[in-house]
Amino acid sequence: MSDKKSMIDHVYQSLKEAILFRRIAPGTQLIEKTISEQLNVSRTPIRNGVKKLEQEGLVTVIPNRGAFVVQPTLEEIHQAFLMRKELESMAGRMAITMITSEDLTKMKELIQEEKETYENNDIMDYIHVNKTFHMFLAEKSGNAFLVDYMERILDQINVYLMLYDVFYDVNMMQSKRFVEHEHIVESLDKQDIDRLLHLIDRHMHESLDYMRIEKPTYQSLESLFET
């Protein structure tokens, strides 16, 4: 059982790394025979590994056609960010008077953790910390529906970040992301709702700018796992 799980994890991690490090283009079909030859595994762990990627939203499985790396349209991405802006603005309006000094301290700690993800060049840690930061206001709102919808939209946008974000091409000193977060915390501290809503709106536009939808070149599936 442990060997089987280890093989599934090997396939899962190899495919996920190939997607995250831009070695495979969105929309590419994941052909079992090719992956089997590249990783020297049978097709069963490949199917299980692909299923895990499907659950994370990185892969779409189409009956009678196969598994494909997700390829959201530009319009879908814009719609997701628009919905996120509306949800986050609602959370800000509901939570701004509920924020305590302890909350502000926690948010500042998250910003520090965010800086460390740049130092460590770790997009997965960045995505986790970033989600925690942006969920903070929704959770402080006390509205369970808002928390649920906010988490869903952030999870969807995180898929887009993994596919298209320029995280690996930007060093910490060049990034405005944590600076924008610092400004958001400042507006919360002053309970300045107008500035908070303005910052949320600007932050959504900046976040879209960090995404490079068009990629110049990708490797073929046959060379996916070459280093």
PDB file of C-alpha atoms in Angstrom:
ATOM      1  CA  MET A   1       0.000   0.000   0.000  1.00  0.00           C
ATOM      2  CA  SER A   2       2.802   2.426   0.888  1.00  0.00           C
ATOM      3  CA  ASP A   3       4.571   1.691  -2.418  1.00  0.00           C
ATOM      4  CA  LYS A   4       1.349   2.385  -4.326  1.00  0.00           C
ATOM      5  CA  LYS A   5       0.793   5.655  -2.479  1.00  0.00           C
ATOM      6  CA  SER A   6       4.415   6.631  -3.050  1.00  0.00           C
ATOM      7  CA  MET A   7       4.058   6.010  -6.791  1.00  0.00           C
ATOM      8  CA  ILE A   8       0.866   8.078  -6.964  1.00  0.00           C
ATOM      9  CA  ASP A   9       2.562  10.903  -5.083  1.00  0.00           C
ATOM     10  CA  HIS A  10       5.546  10.686  -7.422  1.00  0.00           C
ATOM     11  CA  VAL A  11       3.320  11.082 -10.476  1.00  0.00           C
ATOM     12  CA  TYR A  12       1.256  13.810  -8.833  1.00  0.00           C
ATOM     13  CA  GLN A  13       4.273  15.840  -7.733  1.00  0.00           C
ATOM     14  CA  SER A  14       6.050  15.409 -11.067  1.00  0.00           C
ATOM     15  CA  LEU A  15       3.050  16.575 -13.067  1.00  0.00           C
ATOM     16  CA  LYS A  16       2.267  19.415 -10.687  1.00  0.00           C
ATOM     17  CA  GLU A  17       5.858  20.630 -10.757  1.00  0.00           C
ATOM     18  CA  ALA A  18       5.867  20.506 -14.557  1.00  0.00           C
ATOM     19  CA  ILE A  19       2.726  22.671 -14.606  1.00  0.00           C
ATOM     20  CA  LEU A  20       3.857  25.129 -11.928  1.00  0.00           C
ATOM     21  CA  PHE A  21       7.319  25.625 -13.387  1.00  0.00           C
ATOM     22  CA  ARG A  22       5.820  26.393 -16.800  1.00  0.00           C
ATOM     23  CA  ARG A  23       7.219  23.322 -18.522  1.00  0.00           C
ATOM     24  CA  ILE A  24       3.803  22.467 -19.904  1.00  0.00           C
ATOM     25  CA  ALA A  25       1.268  24.798 -21.471  1.00  0.00           C
ATOM     26  CA  PRO A  26      -2.360  25.251 -20.359  1.00  0.00           C
ATOM     27  CA  GLY A  27      -4.602  23.149 -22.593  1.00  0.00           C
ATOM     28  CA  THR A  28      -1.998  20.417 -23.110  1.00  0.00           C
ATOM     29  CA  GLN A  29      -3.327  16.871 -23.047  1.00  0.00           C
ATOM     30  CA  LEU A  30      -1.709  14.602 -20.463  1.00  0.00           C
ATOM     31  CA  ILE A  31      -1.173  11.408 -22.421  1.00  0.00           C
ATOM     32  CA  GLU A  32      -0.885   8.364 -20.162  1.00  0.00           C
ATOM     33  CA  LYS A  33       1.426   6.415 -22.480  1.00  0.00           C
ATOM     34  CA  THR A  34       3.925   9.288 -22.680  1.00  0.00           C
ATOM     35  CA  ILE A  35       3.866   9.934 -18.924  1.00  0.00           C
ATOM     36  CA  SER A  36       4.257   6.214 -18.259  1.00  0.00           C
ATOM     37  CA  GLU A  37       7.373   6.099 -20.416  1.00  0.00           C
ATOM     38  CA  GLN A  38       8.804   9.304 -18.926  1.00  0.00           C
ATOM     39  CA  LEU A  39       8.277   8.319 -15.273  1.00  0.00           C
ATOM     40  CA  ASN A  40       8.575   4.545 -15.663  1.00  0.00           C
ATOM     41  CA  VAL A  41       5.263   3.857 -13.944  1.00  0.00           C
ATOM     42  CA  SER A  42       2.091   1.996 -14.815  1.00  0.00           C
ATOM     43  CA  ARG A  43      -1.087   3.795 -15.845  1.00  0.00           C
ATOM     44  CA  THR A  44      -2.945   3.236 -12.559  1.00  0.00           C
ATOM     45  CA  PRO A  45      -0.856   5.683 -10.468  1.00  0.00           C
ATOM     46  CA  ILE A  46      -1.018   8.134 -13.379  1.00  0.00           C
ATOM     47  CA  ARG A  47      -4.810   8.111 -13.279  1.00  0.00           C
ATOM     48  CA  ASN A  48      -4.811   8.598  -9.516  1.00  0.00           C
ATOM     49  CA  GLY A  49      -2.242  11.383  -9.731  1.00  0.00           C
ATOM     50  CA  VAL A  50      -4.267  13.131 -12.429  1.00  0.00           C
ATOM     51  CA  LYS A  51      -7.387  12.775 -10.273  1.00  0.00           C
ATOM     52  CA  LYS A  52      -5.654  14.662  -7.456  1.00  0.00           C
ATOM     53  CA  LEU A  53      -4.709  17.416  -9.886  1.00  0.00           C
ATOM     54  CA  GLU A  54      -8.312  17.542 -11.097  1.00  0.00           C
ATOM     55  CA  GLN A  55      -9.495  18.004  -7.509  1.00  0.00           C
ATOM     56  CA  GLU A  56      -7.128  20.960  -7.193  1.00  0.00           C
ATOM     57  CA  GLY A  57      -8.479  22.510 -10.370  1.00  0.00           C
ATOM     58  CA  LEU A  58      -5.239  22.195 -12.340  1.00  0.00           C
ATOM     59  CA  VAL A  59      -6.502  19.496 -14.686  1.00  0.00           C
ATOM     60  CA  THR A  60      -9.789  18.961 -16.516  1.00  0.00           C
ATOM     61  CA  VAL A  61     -10.846  15.409 -17.376  1.00  0.00           C
ATOM     62  CA  ILE A  62     -13.142  15.195 -20.407  1.00  0.00           C
ATOM     63  CA  PRO A  63     -14.943  11.850 -20.858  1.00  0.00           C
ATOM     64  CA  ASN A  64     -13.807   9.926 -23.938  1.00  0.00           C
ATOM     65  CA  ARG A  65     -11.133  12.532 -24.655  1.00  0.00           C
ATOM     66  CA  GLY A  66      -8.663  12.537 -21.771  1.00  0.00           C
ATOM     67  CA  ALA A  67      -7.053  14.827 -19.205  1.00  0.00           C
ATOM     68  CA  PHE A  68      -5.959  18.361 -20.049  1.00  0.00           C
ATOM     69  CA  VAL A  69      -4.173  21.096 -18.142  1.00  0.00           C
ATOM     70  CA  VAL A  70      -6.834  23.724 -17.477  1.00  0.00           C
ATOM     71  CA  GLN A  71      -6.917  26.646 -19.871  1.00  0.00           C
ATOM     72  CA  PRO A  72      -9.157  29.418 -18.560  1.00  0.00           C
ATOM     73  CA  THR A  73     -10.057  32.203 -20.948  1.00  0.00           C
ATOM     74  CA  LEU A  74      -9.008  35.781 -20.271  1.00  0.00           C
ATOM     75  CA  GLU A  75     -12.682  36.644 -19.796  1.00  0.00           C
ATOM     76  CA  GLU A  76     -13.069  33.934 -17.133  1.00  0.00           C
ATOM     77  CA  ILE A  77     -10.060  35.286 -15.259  1.00  0.00           C
ATOM     78  CA  HIS A  78     -11.402  38.843 -15.388  1.00  0.00           C
ATOM     79  CA  GLN A  79     -14.798  37.670 -14.161  1.00  0.00           C
ATOM     80  CA  ALA A  80     -13.198  35.852 -11.246  1.00  0.00           C
ATOM     81  CA  PHE A  81     -11.246  38.934 -10.175  1.00  0.00           C
ATOM     82  CA  LEU A  82     -14.349  41.128 -10.492  1.00  0.00           C
ATOM     83  CA  MET A  83     -16.285  38.767  -8.233  1.00  0.00           C
ATOM     84  CA  ARG A  84     -13.381  38.686  -5.782  1.00  0.00           C
ATOM     85  CA  LYS A  85     -13.289  42.502  -5.668  1.00  0.00           C
ATOM     86  CA  GLU A  86     -17.005  42.670  -4.855  1.00  0.00           C
ATOM     87  CA  LEU A  87     -16.746  40.004  -2.158  1.00  0.00           C
ATOM     88  CA  GLU A  88     -13.641  41.521  -0.616  1.00  0.00           C
ATOM     89  CA  SER A  89     -15.182  45.009  -0.631  1.00  0.00           C
ATOM     90  CA  MET A  90     -18.264  43.629   1.115  1.00  0.00           C
ATOM     91  CA  ALA A  91     -16.048  41.933   3.681  1.00  0.00           C
ATOM     92  CA  GLY A  92     -14.191  45.198   4.264  1.00  0.00           C
ATOM     93  CA  ARG A  93     -17.382  47.168   4.842  1.00  0.00           C
ATOM     94  CA  MET A  94     -18.694  44.558   7.282  1.00  0.00           C
ATOM     95  CA  ALA A  95     -15.466  43.952   9.186  1.00  0.00           C
ATOM     96  CA  ILE A  96     -13.694  47.301   9.405  1.00  0.00           C
ATOM     97  CA  THR A  97     -15.203  48.234  12.773  1.00  0.00           C
ATOM     98  CA  MET A  98     -14.565  44.722  14.131  1.00  0.00           C
ATOM     99  CA  ILE A  99     -10.799  44.707  13.607  1.00  0.00           C
ATOM    100  CA  THR A 100      -8.787  44.656  16.835  1.00  0.00           C
ATOM    101  CA  SER A 101      -5.172  45.538  17.518  1.00  0.00           C
ATOM    102  CA  GLU A 102      -4.492  41.803  17.805  1.00  0.00           C
ATOM    103  CA  ASP A 103      -5.968  41.301  14.335  1.00  0.00           C
ATOM    104  CA  LEU A 104      -3.738  44.020  12.906  1.00  0.00           C
ATOM    105  CA  THR A 105      -0.711  42.384  14.504  1.00  0.00           C
ATOM    106  CA  LYS A 106      -1.658  39.033  12.957  1.00  0.00           C
ATOM    107  CA  MET A 107      -2.074  40.616   9.521  1.00  0.00           C
ATOM    108  CA  LYS A 108       1.339  42.258   9.811  1.00  0.00           C
ATOM    109  CA  GLU A 109       2.816  38.869  10.707  1.00  0.00           C
ATOM    110  CA  LEU A 110       1.247  37.410   7.569  1.00  0.00           C
ATOM    111  CA  ILE A 111       2.852  40.167   5.497  1.00  0.00           C
ATOM    112  CA  GLN A 112       6.207  39.244   6.979  1.00  0.00           C
ATOM    113  CA  GLU A 113       5.579  35.607   6.080  1.00  0.00           C
ATOM    114  CA  GLU A 114       4.701  36.764   2.568  1.00  0.00           C
ATOM    115  CA  LYS A 115       8.078  38.487   2.262  1.00  0.00           C
ATOM    116  CA  GLU A 116       9.760  35.246   3.302  1.00  0.00           C
ATOM    117  CA  THR A 117       8.034  33.363   0.478  1.00  0.00           C
ATOM    118  CA  TYR A 118       9.848  35.666  -1.955  1.00  0.00           C
ATOM    119  CA  GLU A 119      13.149  35.100  -0.188  1.00  0.00           C
ATOM    120  CA  ASN A 120      12.552  31.334  -0.404  1.00  0.00           C
ATOM    121  CA  ASN A 121      11.174  31.554  -3.955  1.00  0.00           C
ATOM    122  CA  ASP A 122       8.202  29.396  -2.949  1.00  0.00           C
ATOM    123  CA  ILE A 123       4.960  30.124  -4.807  1.00  0.00           C
ATOM    124  CA  MET A 124       2.984  27.466  -2.914  1.00  0.00           C
ATOM    125  CA  ASP A 125       3.797  29.063   0.435  1.00  0.00           C
ATOM    126  CA  TYR A 126       3.017  32.458  -1.082  1.00  0.00           C
ATOM    127  CA  ILE A 127      -0.407  31.273  -2.235  1.00  0.00           C
ATOM    128  CA  HIS A 128      -1.181  29.861   1.227  1.00  0.00           C
ATOM    129  CA  VAL A 129      -0.126  33.036   3.052  1.00  0.00           C
ATOM    130  CA  ASN A 130      -1.852  35.284   0.535  1.00  0.00           C
ATOM    131  CA  LYS A 131      -5.108  33.363   0.893  1.00  0.00           C
ATOM    132  CA  THR A 132      -4.929  33.547   4.680  1.00  0.00           C
ATOM    133  CA  PHE A 133      -4.408  37.312   4.498  1.00  0.00           C
ATOM    134  CA  HIS A 134      -7.331  37.887   2.151  1.00  0.00           C
ATOM    135  CA  MET A 135      -9.644  35.559   4.088  1.00  0.00           C
ATOM    136  CA  PHE A 136      -9.059  37.616   7.226  1.00  0.00           C
ATOM    137  CA  LEU A 137     -11.708  40.271   6.527  1.00  0.00           C
ATOM    138  CA  ALA A 138     -14.280  37.715   5.389  1.00  0.00           C
ATOM    139  CA  GLU A 139     -13.831  35.765   8.599  1.00  0.00           C
ATOM    140  CA  LYS A 140     -14.060  38.942  10.699  1.00  0.00           C
ATOM    141  CA  SER A 141     -17.349  39.817   8.996  1.00  0.00           C
ATOM    142  CA  GLY A 142     -19.027  36.970  10.847  1.00  0.00           C
ATOM    143  CA  ASN A 143     -21.017  36.067   7.726  1.00  0.00           C
ATOM    144  CA  ALA A 144     -20.691  32.349   7.014  1.00  0.00           C
ATOM    145  CA  PHE A 145     -21.946  32.697   3.426  1.00  0.00           C
ATOM    146  CA  LEU A 146     -19.415  35.414   2.660  1.00  0.00           C
ATOM    147  CA  VAL A 147     -16.624  33.276   4.112  1.00  0.00           C
ATOM    148  CA  ASP A 148     -17.708  30.335   1.932  1.00  0.00           C
ATOM    149  CA  TYR A 149     -17.952  32.344  -1.293  1.00  0.00           C
ATOM    150  CA  MET A 150     -14.701  34.166  -0.602  1.00  0.00           C
ATOM    151  CA  GLU A 151     -12.831  30.915  -0.066  1.00  0.00           C
ATOM    152  CA  ARG A 152     -14.228  29.455  -3.270  1.00  0.00           C
ATOM    153  CA  ILE A 153     -13.223  32.423  -5.414  1.00  0.00           C
ATOM    154  CA  LEU A 154      -9.749  32.585  -3.853  1.00  0.00           C
ATOM    155  CA  ASP A 155      -9.231  28.866  -4.512  1.00  0.00           C
ATOM    156  CA  GLN A 156     -10.227  29.389  -8.147  1.00  0.00           C
ATOM    157  CA  ILE A 157      -7.966  32.411  -8.552  1.00  0.00           C
ATOM    158  CA  ASN A 158      -5.112  30.493  -6.936  1.00  0.00           C
ATOM    159  CA  VAL A 159      -5.309  28.035  -9.842  1.00  0.00           C
ATOM    160  CA  TYR A 160      -4.811  30.973 -12.209  1.00  0.00           C
ATOM    161  CA  LEU A 161      -1.880  32.192 -10.121  1.00  0.00           C
ATOM    162  CA  MET A 162      -0.212  28.800 -10.331  1.00  0.00           C
ATOM    163  CA  LEU A 163      -0.652  28.765 -14.109  1.00  0.00           C
ATOM    164  CA  TYR A 164       0.134  32.351 -15.044  1.00  0.00           C
ATOM    165  CA  ASP A 165       1.615  34.381 -12.205  1.00  0.00           C
ATOM    166  CA  VAL A 166       5.063  35.960 -12.695  1.00  0.00           C
ATOM    167  CA  PHE A 167       6.105  35.086  -9.128  1.00  0.00           C
ATOM    168  CA  TYR A 168       9.333  33.394 -10.223  1.00  0.00           C
ATOM    169  CA  ASP A 169      10.312  36.354 -12.392  1.00  0.00           C
ATOM    170  CA  VAL A 170       9.951  39.026  -9.693  1.00  0.00           C
ATOM    171  CA  ASN A 171      12.216  39.465  -6.697  1.00  0.00           C
ATOM    172  CA  MET A 172      10.998  40.735  -3.351  1.00  0.00           C
ATOM    173  CA  MET A 173      12.221  44.296  -3.843  1.00  0.00           C
ATOM    174  CA  GLN A 174      10.374  44.589  -7.168  1.00  0.00           C
ATOM    175  CA  SER A 175       7.070  43.242  -5.884  1.00  0.00           C
ATOM    176  CA  LYS A 176       4.328  45.663  -4.850  1.00  0.00           C
ATOM    177  CA  ARG A 177       2.122  42.948  -3.421  1.00  0.00           C
ATOM    178  CA  PHE A 178       3.195  43.054   0.198  1.00  0.00           C
ATOM    179  CA  VAL A 179       3.376  46.871   0.054  1.00  0.00           C
ATOM    180  CA  GLU A 180      -0.268  46.922  -1.055  1.00  0.00           C
ATOM    181  CA  HIS A 181      -1.094  44.625   1.855  1.00  0.00           C
ATOM    182  CA  GLU A 182       0.671  46.990   4.236  1.00  0.00           C
ATOM    183  CA  HIS A 183      -1.465  49.865   2.956  1.00  0.00           C
ATOM    184  CA  ILE A 184      -4.603  47.785   3.459  1.00  0.00           C
ATOM    185  CA  VAL A 185      -3.623  47.158   7.081  1.00  0.00           C
ATOM    186  CA  GLU A 186      -2.995  50.886   7.566  1.00  0.00           C
ATOM    187  CA  SER A 187      -6.467  51.748   6.277  1.00  0.00           C
ATOM    188  CA  LEU A 188      -7.982  49.157   8.613  1.00  0.00           C
ATOM    189  CA  ASP A 189      -6.056  50.640  11.534  1.00  0.00           C
ATOM    190  CA  LYS A 190      -7.475  54.097  10.724  1.00  0.00           C
ATOM    191  CA  GLN A 191     -10.920  52.655   9.918  1.00  0.00           C
ATOM    192  CA  ASP A 192     -10.788  54.542   6.629  1.00  0.00           C
ATOM    193  CA  ILE A 193     -13.390  52.675   4.580  1.00  0.00           C
ATOM    194  CA  ASP A 194     -13.055  54.841   1.471  1.00  0.00           C
ATOM    195  CA  ARG A 195      -9.317  54.251   1.291  1.00  0.00           C
ATOM    196  CA  LEU A 196      -9.768  50.554   2.046  1.00  0.00           C
ATOM    197  CA  LEU A 197     -12.214  50.097  -0.846  1.00  0.00           C
ATOM    198  CA  HIS A 198      -9.924  52.074  -3.154  1.00  0.00           C
ATOM    199  CA  LEU A 199      -6.973  49.871  -2.169  1.00  0.00           C
ATOM    200  CA  ILE A 200      -8.960  46.674  -2.723  1.00  0.00           C
ATOM    201  CA  ASP A 201      -9.959  47.863  -6.194  1.00  0.00           C
ATOM    202  CA  ARG A 202      -6.382  48.817  -7.071  1.00  0.00           C
ATOM    203  CA  HIS A 203      -5.047  45.569  -5.634  1.00  0.00           C
ATOM    204  CA  MET A 204      -7.288  43.561  -7.982  1.00  0.00           C
ATOM    205  CA  HIS A 205      -5.963  45.475 -10.996  1.00  0.00           C
ATOM    206  CA  GLU A 206      -2.378  44.992  -9.841  1.00  0.00           C
ATOM    207  CA  SER A 207      -2.980  41.283  -9.269  1.00  0.00           C
ATOM    208  CA  LEU A 208      -4.199  40.903 -12.840  1.00  0.00           C
ATOM    209  CA  ASP A 209      -1.102  42.720 -14.059  1.00  0.00           C
ATOM    210  CA  TYR A 210       1.084  40.164 -12.271  1.00  0.00           C
ATOM    211  CA  MET A 211      -0.350  37.437 -14.478  1.00  0.00           C
ATOM    212  CA  ARG A 212       1.307  36.684 -17.795  1.00  0.00           C
ATOM    213  CA  ILE A 213      -1.458  35.040 -19.759  1.00  0.00           C
ATOM    214  CA  GLU A 214       0.569  34.511 -22.930  1.00  0.00           C
ATOM    215  CA  LYS A 215       3.604  32.290 -22.468  1.00  0.00           C
ATOM    216  CA  PRO A 216       6.401  32.385 -25.074  1.00  0.00           C
ATOM    217  CA  THR A 217       7.556  28.761 -25.200  1.00  0.00           C
ATOM    218  CA  TYR A 218       6.890  25.400 -23.575  1.00  0.00           C
ATOM    219  CA  GLN A 219       8.531  22.024 -23.697  1.00  0.00           C
ATOM    220  CA  SER A 220       6.915  19.083 -25.434  1.00  0.00           C
ATOM    221  CA  LEU A 221       5.163  16.510 -23.280  1.00  0.00           C
ATOM    222  CA  GLU A 222       7.925  14.036 -24.112  1.00  0.00           C
ATOM    223  CA  SER A 223      10.513  16.249 -22.369  1.00  0.00           C
ATOM    224  CA  LEU A 224       8.287  17.303 -19.491  1.00  0.00           C
ATOM    225  CA  PHE A 225      10.325  15.855 -16.679  1.00  0.00           C
ATOM    226  CA  GLU A 226      13.806  16.566 -17.960  1.00  0.00           C
ATOM    227  CA  THR A 227      15.821  18.866 -15.735  1.00  0.00           C
TER     228      THR A 227
END
